[in-house]
Short mmCIF file of C-alpha atoms in Angstrom, two decimals:
data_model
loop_
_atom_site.label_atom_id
_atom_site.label_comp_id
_atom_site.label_asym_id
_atom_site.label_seq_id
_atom_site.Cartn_x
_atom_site.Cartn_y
_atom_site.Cartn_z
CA UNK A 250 0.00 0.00 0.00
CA UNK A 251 1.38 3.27 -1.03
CA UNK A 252 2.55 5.70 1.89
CA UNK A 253 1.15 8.92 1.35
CA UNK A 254 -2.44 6.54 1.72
CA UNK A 255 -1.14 4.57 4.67
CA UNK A 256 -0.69 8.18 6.25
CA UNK A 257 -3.82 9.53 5.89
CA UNK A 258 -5.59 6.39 6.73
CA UNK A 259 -3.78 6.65 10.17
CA UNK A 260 -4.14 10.20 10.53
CA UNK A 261 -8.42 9.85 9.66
CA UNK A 262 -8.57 7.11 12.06
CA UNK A 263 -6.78 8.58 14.91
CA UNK A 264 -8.81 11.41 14.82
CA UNK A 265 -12.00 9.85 14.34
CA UNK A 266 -15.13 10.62 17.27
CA UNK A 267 -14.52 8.11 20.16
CA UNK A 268 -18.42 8.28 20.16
CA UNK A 269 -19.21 7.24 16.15
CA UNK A 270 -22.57 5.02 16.31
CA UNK A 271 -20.30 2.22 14.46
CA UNK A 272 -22.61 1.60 11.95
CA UNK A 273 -22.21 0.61 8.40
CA UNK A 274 -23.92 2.87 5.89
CA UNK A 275 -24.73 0.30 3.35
CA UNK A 276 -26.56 -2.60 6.00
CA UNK A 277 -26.91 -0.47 9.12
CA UNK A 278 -25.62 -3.08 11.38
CA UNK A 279 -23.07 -2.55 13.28
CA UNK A 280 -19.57 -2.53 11.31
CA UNK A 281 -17.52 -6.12 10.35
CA UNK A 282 -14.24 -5.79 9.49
CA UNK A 283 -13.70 -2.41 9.26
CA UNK A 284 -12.86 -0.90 5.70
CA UNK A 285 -12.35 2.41 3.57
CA UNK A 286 -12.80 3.92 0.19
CA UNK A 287 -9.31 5.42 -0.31
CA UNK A 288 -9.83 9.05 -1.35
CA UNK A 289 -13.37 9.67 1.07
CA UNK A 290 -12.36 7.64 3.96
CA UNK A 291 -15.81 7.03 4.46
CA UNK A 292 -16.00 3.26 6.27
CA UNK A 293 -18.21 0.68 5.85
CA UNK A 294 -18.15 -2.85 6.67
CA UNK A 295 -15.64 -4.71 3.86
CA UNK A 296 -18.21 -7.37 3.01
CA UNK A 297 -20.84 -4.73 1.88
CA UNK A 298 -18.63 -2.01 0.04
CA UNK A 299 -17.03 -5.21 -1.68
CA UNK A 300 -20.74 -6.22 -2.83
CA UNK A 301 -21.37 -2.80 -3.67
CA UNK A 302 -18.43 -2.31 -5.94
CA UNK A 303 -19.27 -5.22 -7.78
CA UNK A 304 -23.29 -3.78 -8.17
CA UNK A 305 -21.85 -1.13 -9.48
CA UNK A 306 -19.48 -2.39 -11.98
CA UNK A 307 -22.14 -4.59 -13.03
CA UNK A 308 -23.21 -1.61 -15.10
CA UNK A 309 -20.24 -1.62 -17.33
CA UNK A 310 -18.95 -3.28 -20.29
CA UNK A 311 -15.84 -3.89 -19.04
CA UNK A 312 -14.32 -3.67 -15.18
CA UNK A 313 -14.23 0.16 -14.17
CA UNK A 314 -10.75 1.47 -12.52
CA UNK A 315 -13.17 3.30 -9.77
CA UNK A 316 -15.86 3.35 -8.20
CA UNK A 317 -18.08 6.28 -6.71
CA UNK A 318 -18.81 6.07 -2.15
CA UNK A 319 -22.50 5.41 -2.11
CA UNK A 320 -22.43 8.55 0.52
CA UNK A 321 -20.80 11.06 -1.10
CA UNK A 322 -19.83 10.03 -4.66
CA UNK A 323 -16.07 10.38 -4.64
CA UNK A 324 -13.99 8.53 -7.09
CA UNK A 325 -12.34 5.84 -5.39
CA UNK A 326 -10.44 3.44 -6.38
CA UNK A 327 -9.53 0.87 -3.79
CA UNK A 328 -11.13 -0.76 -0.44
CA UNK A 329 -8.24 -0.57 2.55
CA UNK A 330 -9.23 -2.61 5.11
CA UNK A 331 -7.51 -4.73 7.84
CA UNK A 332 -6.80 -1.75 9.78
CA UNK A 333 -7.53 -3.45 12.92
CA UNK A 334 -4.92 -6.00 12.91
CA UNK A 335 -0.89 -5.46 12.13
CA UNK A 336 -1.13 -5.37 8.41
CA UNK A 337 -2.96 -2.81 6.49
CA UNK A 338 -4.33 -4.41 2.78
CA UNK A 339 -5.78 -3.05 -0.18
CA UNK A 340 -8.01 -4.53 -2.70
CA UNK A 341 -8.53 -2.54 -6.35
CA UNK A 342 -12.19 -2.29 -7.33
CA UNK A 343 -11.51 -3.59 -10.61
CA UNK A 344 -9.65 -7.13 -9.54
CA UNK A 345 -11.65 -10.39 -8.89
CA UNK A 346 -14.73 -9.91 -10.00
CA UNK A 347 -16.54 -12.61 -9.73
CA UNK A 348 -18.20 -13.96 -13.37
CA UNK A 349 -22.20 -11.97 -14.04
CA UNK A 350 -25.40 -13.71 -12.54
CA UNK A 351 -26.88 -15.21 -15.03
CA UNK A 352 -31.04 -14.63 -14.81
CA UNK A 353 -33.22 -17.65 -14.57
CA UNK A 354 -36.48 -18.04 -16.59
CA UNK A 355 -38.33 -16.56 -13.16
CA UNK A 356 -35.22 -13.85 -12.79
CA UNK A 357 -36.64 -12.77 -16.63
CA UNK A 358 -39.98 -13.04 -15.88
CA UNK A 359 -40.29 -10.77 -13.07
CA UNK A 360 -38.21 -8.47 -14.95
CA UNK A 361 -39.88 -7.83 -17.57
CA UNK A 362 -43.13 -7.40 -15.48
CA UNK A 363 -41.14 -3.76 -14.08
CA UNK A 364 -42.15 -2.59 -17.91
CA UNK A 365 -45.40 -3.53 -17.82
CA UNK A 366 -47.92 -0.76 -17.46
CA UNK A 367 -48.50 -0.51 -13.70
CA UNK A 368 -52.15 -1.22 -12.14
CA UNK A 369 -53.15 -3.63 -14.11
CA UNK A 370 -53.65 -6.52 -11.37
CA UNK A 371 -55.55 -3.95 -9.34
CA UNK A 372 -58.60 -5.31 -9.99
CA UNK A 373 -57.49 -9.23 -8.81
CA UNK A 374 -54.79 -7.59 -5.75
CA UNK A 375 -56.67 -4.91 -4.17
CA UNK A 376 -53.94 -2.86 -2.40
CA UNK A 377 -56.46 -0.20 -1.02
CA UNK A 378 -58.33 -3.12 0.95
CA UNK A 379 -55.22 -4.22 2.28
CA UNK A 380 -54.41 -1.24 4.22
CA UNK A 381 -57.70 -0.48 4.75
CA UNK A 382 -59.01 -3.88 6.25
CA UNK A 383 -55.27 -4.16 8.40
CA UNK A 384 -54.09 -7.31 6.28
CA UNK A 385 -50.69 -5.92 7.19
CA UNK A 386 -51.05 -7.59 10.97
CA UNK A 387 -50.66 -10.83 9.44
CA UNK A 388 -47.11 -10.98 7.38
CA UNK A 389 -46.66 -12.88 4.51
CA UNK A 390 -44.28 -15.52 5.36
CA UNK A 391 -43.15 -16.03 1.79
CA UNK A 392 -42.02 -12.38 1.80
CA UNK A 393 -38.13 -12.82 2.44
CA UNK A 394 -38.07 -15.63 -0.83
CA UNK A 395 -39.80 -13.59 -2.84
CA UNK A 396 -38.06 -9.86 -2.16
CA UNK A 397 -34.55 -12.04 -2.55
CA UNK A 398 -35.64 -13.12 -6.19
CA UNK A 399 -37.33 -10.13 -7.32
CA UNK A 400 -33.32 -8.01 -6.30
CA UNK A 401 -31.69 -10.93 -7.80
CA UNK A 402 -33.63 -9.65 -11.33
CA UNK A 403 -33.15 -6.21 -10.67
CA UNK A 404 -29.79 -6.18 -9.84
CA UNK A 405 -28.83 -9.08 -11.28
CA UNK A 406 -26.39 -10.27 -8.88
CA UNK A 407 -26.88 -13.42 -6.44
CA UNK A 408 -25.48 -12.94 -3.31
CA UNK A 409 -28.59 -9.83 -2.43
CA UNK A 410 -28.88 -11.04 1.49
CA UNK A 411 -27.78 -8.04 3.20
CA UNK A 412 -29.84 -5.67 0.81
CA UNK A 413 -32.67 -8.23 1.56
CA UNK A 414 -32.01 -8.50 5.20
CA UNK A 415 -31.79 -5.02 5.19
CA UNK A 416 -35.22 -4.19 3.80
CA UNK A 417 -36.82 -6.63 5.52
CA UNK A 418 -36.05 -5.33 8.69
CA UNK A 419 -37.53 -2.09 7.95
CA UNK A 420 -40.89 -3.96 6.85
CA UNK A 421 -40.77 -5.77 10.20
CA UNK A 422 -40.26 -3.00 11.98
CA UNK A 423 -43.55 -1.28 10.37
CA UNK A 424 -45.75 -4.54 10.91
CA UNK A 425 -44.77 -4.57 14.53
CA UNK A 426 -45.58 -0.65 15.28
CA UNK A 427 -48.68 -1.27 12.63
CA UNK A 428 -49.70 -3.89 15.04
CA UNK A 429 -49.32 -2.14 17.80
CA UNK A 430 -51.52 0.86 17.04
CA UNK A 431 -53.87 -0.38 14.37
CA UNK A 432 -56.65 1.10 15.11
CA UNK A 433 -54.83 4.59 15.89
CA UNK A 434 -53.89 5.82 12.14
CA UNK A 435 -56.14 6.08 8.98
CA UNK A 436 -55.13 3.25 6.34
CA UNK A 437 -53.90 6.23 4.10
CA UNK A 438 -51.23 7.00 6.90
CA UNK A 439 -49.89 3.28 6.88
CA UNK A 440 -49.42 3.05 3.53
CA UNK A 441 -47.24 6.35 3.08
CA UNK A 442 -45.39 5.54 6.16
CA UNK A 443 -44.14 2.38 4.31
CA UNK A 444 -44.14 3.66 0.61
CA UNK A 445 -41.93 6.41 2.47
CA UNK A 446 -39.56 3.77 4.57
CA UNK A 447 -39.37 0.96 2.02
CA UNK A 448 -38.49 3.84 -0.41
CA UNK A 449 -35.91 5.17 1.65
CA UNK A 450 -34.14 1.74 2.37
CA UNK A 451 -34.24 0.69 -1.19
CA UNK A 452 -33.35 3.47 -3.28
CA UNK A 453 -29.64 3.11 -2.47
CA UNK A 454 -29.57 -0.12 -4.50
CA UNK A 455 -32.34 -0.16 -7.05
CA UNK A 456 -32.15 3.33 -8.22
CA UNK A 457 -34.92 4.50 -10.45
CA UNK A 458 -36.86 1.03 -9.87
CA UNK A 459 -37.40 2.10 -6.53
CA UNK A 460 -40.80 3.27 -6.82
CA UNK A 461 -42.25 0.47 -8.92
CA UNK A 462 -40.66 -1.88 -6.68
CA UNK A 463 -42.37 -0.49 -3.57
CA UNK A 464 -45.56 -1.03 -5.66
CA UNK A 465 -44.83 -4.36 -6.32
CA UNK A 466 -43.83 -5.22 -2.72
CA UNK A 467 -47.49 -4.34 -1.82
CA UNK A 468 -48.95 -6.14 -4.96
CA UNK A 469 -48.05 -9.23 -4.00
CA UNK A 470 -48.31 -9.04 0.15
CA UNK A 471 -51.96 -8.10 -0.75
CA UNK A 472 -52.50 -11.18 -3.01
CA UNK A 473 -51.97 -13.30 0.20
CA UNK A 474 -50.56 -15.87 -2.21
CA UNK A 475 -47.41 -17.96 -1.96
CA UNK A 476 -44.96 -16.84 -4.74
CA UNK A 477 -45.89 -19.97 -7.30
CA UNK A 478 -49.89 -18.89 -7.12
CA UNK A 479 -48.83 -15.52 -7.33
CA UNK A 480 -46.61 -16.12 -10.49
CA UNK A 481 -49.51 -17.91 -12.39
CA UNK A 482 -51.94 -15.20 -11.73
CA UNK A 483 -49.60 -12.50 -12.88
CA UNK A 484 -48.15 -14.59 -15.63
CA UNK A 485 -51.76 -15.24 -16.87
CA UNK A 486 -52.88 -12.18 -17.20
CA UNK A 487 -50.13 -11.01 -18.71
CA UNK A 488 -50.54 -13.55 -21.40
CA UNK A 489 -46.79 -15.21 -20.68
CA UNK A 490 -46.44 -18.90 -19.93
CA UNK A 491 -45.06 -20.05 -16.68
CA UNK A 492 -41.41 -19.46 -15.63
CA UNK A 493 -40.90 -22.59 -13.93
CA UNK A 494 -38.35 -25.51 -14.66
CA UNK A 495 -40.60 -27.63 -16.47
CA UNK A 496 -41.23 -24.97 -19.38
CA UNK A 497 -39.28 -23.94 -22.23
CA UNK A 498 -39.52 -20.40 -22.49
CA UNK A 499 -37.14 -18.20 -24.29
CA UNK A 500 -36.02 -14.84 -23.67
CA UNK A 501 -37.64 -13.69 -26.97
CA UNK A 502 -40.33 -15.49 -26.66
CA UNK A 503 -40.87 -12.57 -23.41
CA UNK A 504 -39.95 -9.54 -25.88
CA UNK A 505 -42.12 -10.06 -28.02
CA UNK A 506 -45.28 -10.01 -25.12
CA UNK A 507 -43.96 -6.32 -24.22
CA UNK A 508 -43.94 -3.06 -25.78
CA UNK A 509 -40.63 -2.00 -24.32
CA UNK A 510 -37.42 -4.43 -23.94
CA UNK A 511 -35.72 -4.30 -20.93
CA UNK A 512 -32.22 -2.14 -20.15
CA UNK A 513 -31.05 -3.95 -17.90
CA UNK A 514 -28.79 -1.86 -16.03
CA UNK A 515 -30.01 0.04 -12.39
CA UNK A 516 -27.77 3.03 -12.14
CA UNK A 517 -30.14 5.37 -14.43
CA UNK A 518 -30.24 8.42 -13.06
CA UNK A 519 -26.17 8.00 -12.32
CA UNK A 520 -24.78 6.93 -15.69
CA UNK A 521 -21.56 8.06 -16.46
CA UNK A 522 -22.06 7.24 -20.32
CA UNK A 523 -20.28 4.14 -20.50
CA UNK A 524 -23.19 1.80 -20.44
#
């Protein structure tokens, strides 16, 4: 590691507050294995700026030199981490990356439902009813396997449990205070406060999806379905066949059911032009 970096590392550290929260940006747990962009110094745990590097070079072509700190969008270029034991290390955004996710038949399936024209299961998944009638005191226990699918497409990586794990916490967190005052707040009031909090957690990763995947979080916990009833409704009304093991579908066999073919990239409203 070069020595003007070592420097300020030490210097940044030993003036850091005694009294920091010690949480990591990224999962908000507390921090594991401390790390740090280079130039920023902001610190996160290494596990989940090393996942995030990878999301983001996941956008390019070809392996970027840099990446930009999810809090303040500084170009770094490395992660230093080890800085609690003797020997200080450094690992270069663009070396061992692991080989691109490929999608599944379900992974292109849900998809390609994000550019579908939203409302149209409305009529079948009543969202309204669910707030209104308190549906959300009874959690859908299929909830964590479908939300780690439905990242897996939008990101398109695999390993999505502490974005998953992060998010579901924060629905958790709104069933139990839901629960505990559900008779106190008008159904319009429960709704924004989780449009508004699942929003907020999920933005960081999915971008300009965000909203529509907010919608589609309450889509299908007010089917009440497992995730293999819920597919075959969607799917049917959609017109698609099923995405399951058994069937051949193609990926152009999906275009062509859609007016708009998927870009599959997340980073919209941050492209740097090399997409």
């Amino acid at each position: 590691m070069e020595e003007d970096a070592a420097i300020k590392l030490s210097k940044h550290v030993s003036f850091e507050s005694e009294d920091s929260n010690g949480r990591c940006p990224i999962c908000l747990g507390s921090l594991l294995q401390i790390s740090y962009l280079d130039k920023c110094l902001h610190k996160f745990c290494f596990n989940c700026i090393l996942r995030w590097t990878k999301v983001v070079a996941a956008k390019h072509r070809s392996a970027p030199s840099s990446v930009k700190c999810p809090l303040c969008k500084t170009e770094n270029f490395s992660i230093i981490f080890g800085v609690e034991g003797s020997c200080i290390q450094r690992h270069y955004v663009n070396k061992d990356l692991e080989d691109s996710f490929i999608l599944s038949k379900a992974h292109r399936y849900r998809l390609q439902c994000y550019y579908t024209e939203q409302g149209f299961l409305d009529d079948i998944f009543n969202i309204s009813q669910y707030w209104k009638f308190r549906k959300f005191c009874q959690p859908n226990c299929w909830l964590q396997t479908w939300l780690t699918r439905e990242i897996q497409a939008l990101i398109q990586e695999e390993d999505v449990d502490i974005i998953v794990h992060h998010i579901l916490g924060v629905v958790k967190a709104l069933w139990t205070r839901r629960g505990q005052k559900a008779h106190a707040d008008a159904p319009e009031k429960k709704q924004e406060e989780f449009k508004m909090s699942v929003s907020e957690a999920a933005r960081r990763f999915l971008g300009a999806r965000t909203d529509r995947f907010v919608y589609e979080i309450q889509l299908f916990l007010a089917s009440g379905l497992n995730i293999e009833a819920y597919d075959g409704v969607y799917i049917q009304r959609l017109g698609w066949s099923s995405p399951g093991v058994n069937t051949e579908v193609s990926q152009s066999d999906l275009i062509d059911r859609t007016t708009v073919i998927p870009y599959l990239y997340i980073f919209d409203n941050d492209s740097d032009g090399n997409e």
